[in-house]
Amino acid sequence: MAGKDDDVKVLGVVVSPFAIRVRIALNIKGVSYEYVEEDIFNKSELLLTSNPVHKKVPVLIHGGKPISESLVIVQYVDEVWAAAPSVLPADPYDRAVARFWAAYVDNNVSTVLYTVLAMAMSPKLFDEQLLMFPGMAGVLFAATEEERAAKAEETLAALAQLEKAFAECAGGKAFFGGDSIGYVDLALGSNLHWFEALRRLFGVALLDAGKTPLLAAWAKRFVEAEAAKGVVPDAGVAVELGKKLQARAAAASTAA
Amino acid sequence: MAGKDDDVKVLGVVVSPFAIRVRIALNIKGVSYEYVEEDIFNKSELLLTSNPVHKKVPVLIHGGKPISESLVIVQYVDEVWAAAPSVLPADPYDRAVARFWAAYVDNNVSTVLYTVLAMAMSPKLFDEQLLMFPGMAGVLFAATEEERAAKAEETLAALAQLEKAFAECAGGKAFFGGDSIGYVDLALGSNLHWFEALRRLFGVALLDAGKTPLLAAWAKRFVEAEAAKGVVPDAGVAVELGKKLQARAAAASTAA
């Protein structure tokens, strides 16, 4: 593997679940990398040229070649540094199950940062899409307390599905991936600071030891894992960004 | 590989791009399978129990174990029957590029059947989401001719991106995957009958030899490839379903 981990760069945003999963995956593999913080409201030339199609973080640049889309990057990392601990399981069926649940997390839970993209594109577009957001974005951008409660219920139902999936995938072990952090762990665990931010902002408890006890215990193990240390940020940063995004959404709503 | 292709079943819908890509992938691998046509408006018990989370096609059942989500299934097929021609390239970077573009196709082009799911869940939900659909669903469900033209423009812009991607990925060869059908070919090629259906229904030409000449020529090669024969349906079936879906959408809109 000598030389393989030369020249690895990650363009990210410190609160982005999508950037966080890439960074933890690199840590699992023991790959050292340069981390570059992006300003989502004022993107760098490097980001715009590295991901010209979506213009969003994360981007992994390895040996000068850019790769976008967080789960695509995580799989790339797993394949390039194949000799280090695996992120995806070895068995094709187990891999399919992990890919299924990771996609489920992205479609139903970790949706907050999609909205940033929508807003950056056009406030009108954002406004039109407002009703559509599932998961955490729905909670953050709800227009009324009633809508917020409904979106929180939806997200809790998704997490109840994931609680069941955890029981099936982990089989009594510490993580979805078994004894160490795997693909689904990365997908879901990269959102924990947003769960806490939504609790602080609105009193919405998405990770509830009463409703999803396995996930509540799993979350503690996730943030304490060696590979996650220093990557999962304090919820305060998400609270601040959440407030900023809410204000922009309200302004877009009024302008539309 | 003896025994591996025993007991393979696909639950699909004949016009579903997502089911079509699974069936072509199995054909590429030379795996014989039982195909079960589902009625999306009256789903079978087998479908509901095999994919309890999403309750949608396609499902691959291999040796009694169900796998859902079309691109997850295609990757599973590629990994299980690894000795047969590959769907994904071997090089990790090329694999990442293929995964990126396949996701791009699903988010920007092949969106028609998502709407079926939304409608089945709740007409109100469907109505709220109406403005949101990108790609072909946007063209199909546009409320006005002006909106339809705008959605067609968006989809054409996505196809222009894919034209550029084709030039880069195929490098002068016949397919995104090189000399034979690969991952991105499956993702995009499984939509060709819907392109034609939208042309017949609304005169919208999504695949235009003037605008995307490489893709127009590629589409002809795709439908004539051995693995795709008998799987890509006649556009007439999509036209009929398109009309039915439009009527349901209009009814949902009125009821909301």
Coordinates of C-alpha atoms in Angstrom, one line a residue, chain A residues 51-54 65-69 71-73 75-76 79-80 90-97 99-101 103-104 107-108 128-129 131-133 161, chain B residues 51-54 65-69 71-73 75-76 79-80 90-97 99-101 103-104 107-108 128-129 131-133 161:
Chain A
N51 CA -17.3 18.6 -8.6
P52 CA -18.6 20.6 -11.6
V53 CA -21.8 18.6 -11.8
H54 CA -23.2 19.1 -8.2
K65 CA -8.3 12.7 -9.3
P66 CA -11.6 14.0 -7.8
I67 CA -14.4 11.7 -6.6
S68 CA -17.8 13.0 -5.4
E69 CA -20.9 11.6 -3.6
L71 CA -21.2 6.8 -0.4
V72 CA -19.4 6.5 -3.7
I73 CA -16.3 7.9 -2.0
Q75 CA -16.8 2.6 -1.3
Y76 CA -13.8 3.9 -3.3
E79 CA -11.7 -0.7 -2.4
V80 CA -8.4 1.2 -2.7
A90 CA -17.2 -9.4 2.5
D91 CA -20.3 -11.5 1.7
P92 CA -22.3 -10.2 -1.3
Y93 CA -25.6 -10.6 0.5
D94 CA -24.4 -8.7 3.6
R95 CA -23.0 -6.0 1.3
A96 CA -26.4 -5.7 -0.4
V97 CA -28.1 -5.4 3.0
R99 CA -26.1 -0.8 0.8
F100 CA -29.9 -1.0 1.2
W101 CA -29.8 0.5 4.7
A103 CA -29.5 4.4 1.1
Y104 CA -32.5 4.3 3.5
N107 CA -33.5 9.1 1.9
N108 CA -35.2 9.2 5.3
E128 CA -41.4 25.0 -3.9
Q129 CA -39.6 22.0 -2.4
L131 CA -43.1 20.4 1.7
M132 CA -41.1 17.6 0.2
F133 CA -38.2 17.2 2.6
Q161 CA -36.9 0.7 11.1
Chain B
N51 CA -39.6 -5.8 0.5
P52 CA -41.5 -4.8 3.6
V53 CA -39.7 -1.4 3.9
H54 CA -40.5 0.0 0.5
K65 CA -33.1 -14.4 0.3
P66 CA -34.7 -11.1 -1.0
I67 CA -32.7 -8.1 -2.1
S68 CA -34.2 -4.7 -3.0
E69 CA -33.2 -1.4 -4.7
L71 CA -28.6 -0.6 -8.2
V72 CA -28.0 -2.6 -5.0
I73 CA -29.3 -5.7 -6.8
Q75 CA -24.0 -4.8 -7.7
Y76 CA -25.0 -8.0 -5.9
E79 CA -20.4 -9.7 -7.1
V80 CA -22.1 -13.1 -6.9
A90 CA -12.3 -3.4 -12.2
D91 CA -10.4 -0.2 -11.3
P92 CA -11.7 1.6 -8.1
Y93 CA -11.6 5.0 -9.7
D94 CA -13.5 3.8 -12.8
R95 CA -16.0 2.1 -10.4
A96 CA -16.5 5.4 -8.5
V97 CA -17.1 7.3 -11.8
R99 CA -21.5 4.8 -9.5
F100 CA -21.5 8.6 -9.7
W101 CA -23.2 8.7 -13.1
A103 CA -26.8 7.9 -9.2
Y104 CA -27.0 11.0 -11.5
N107 CA -31.8 11.6 -9.5
N108 CA -32.2 13.5 -12.8
E128 CA -47.7 18.0 -2.3
Q129 CA -44.7 16.5 -4.1
L131 CA -43.6 20.4 -8.0
M132 CA -40.6 18.5 -6.9
F133 CA -40.2 15.7 -9.5
Q161 CA -24.2 16.1 -19.0

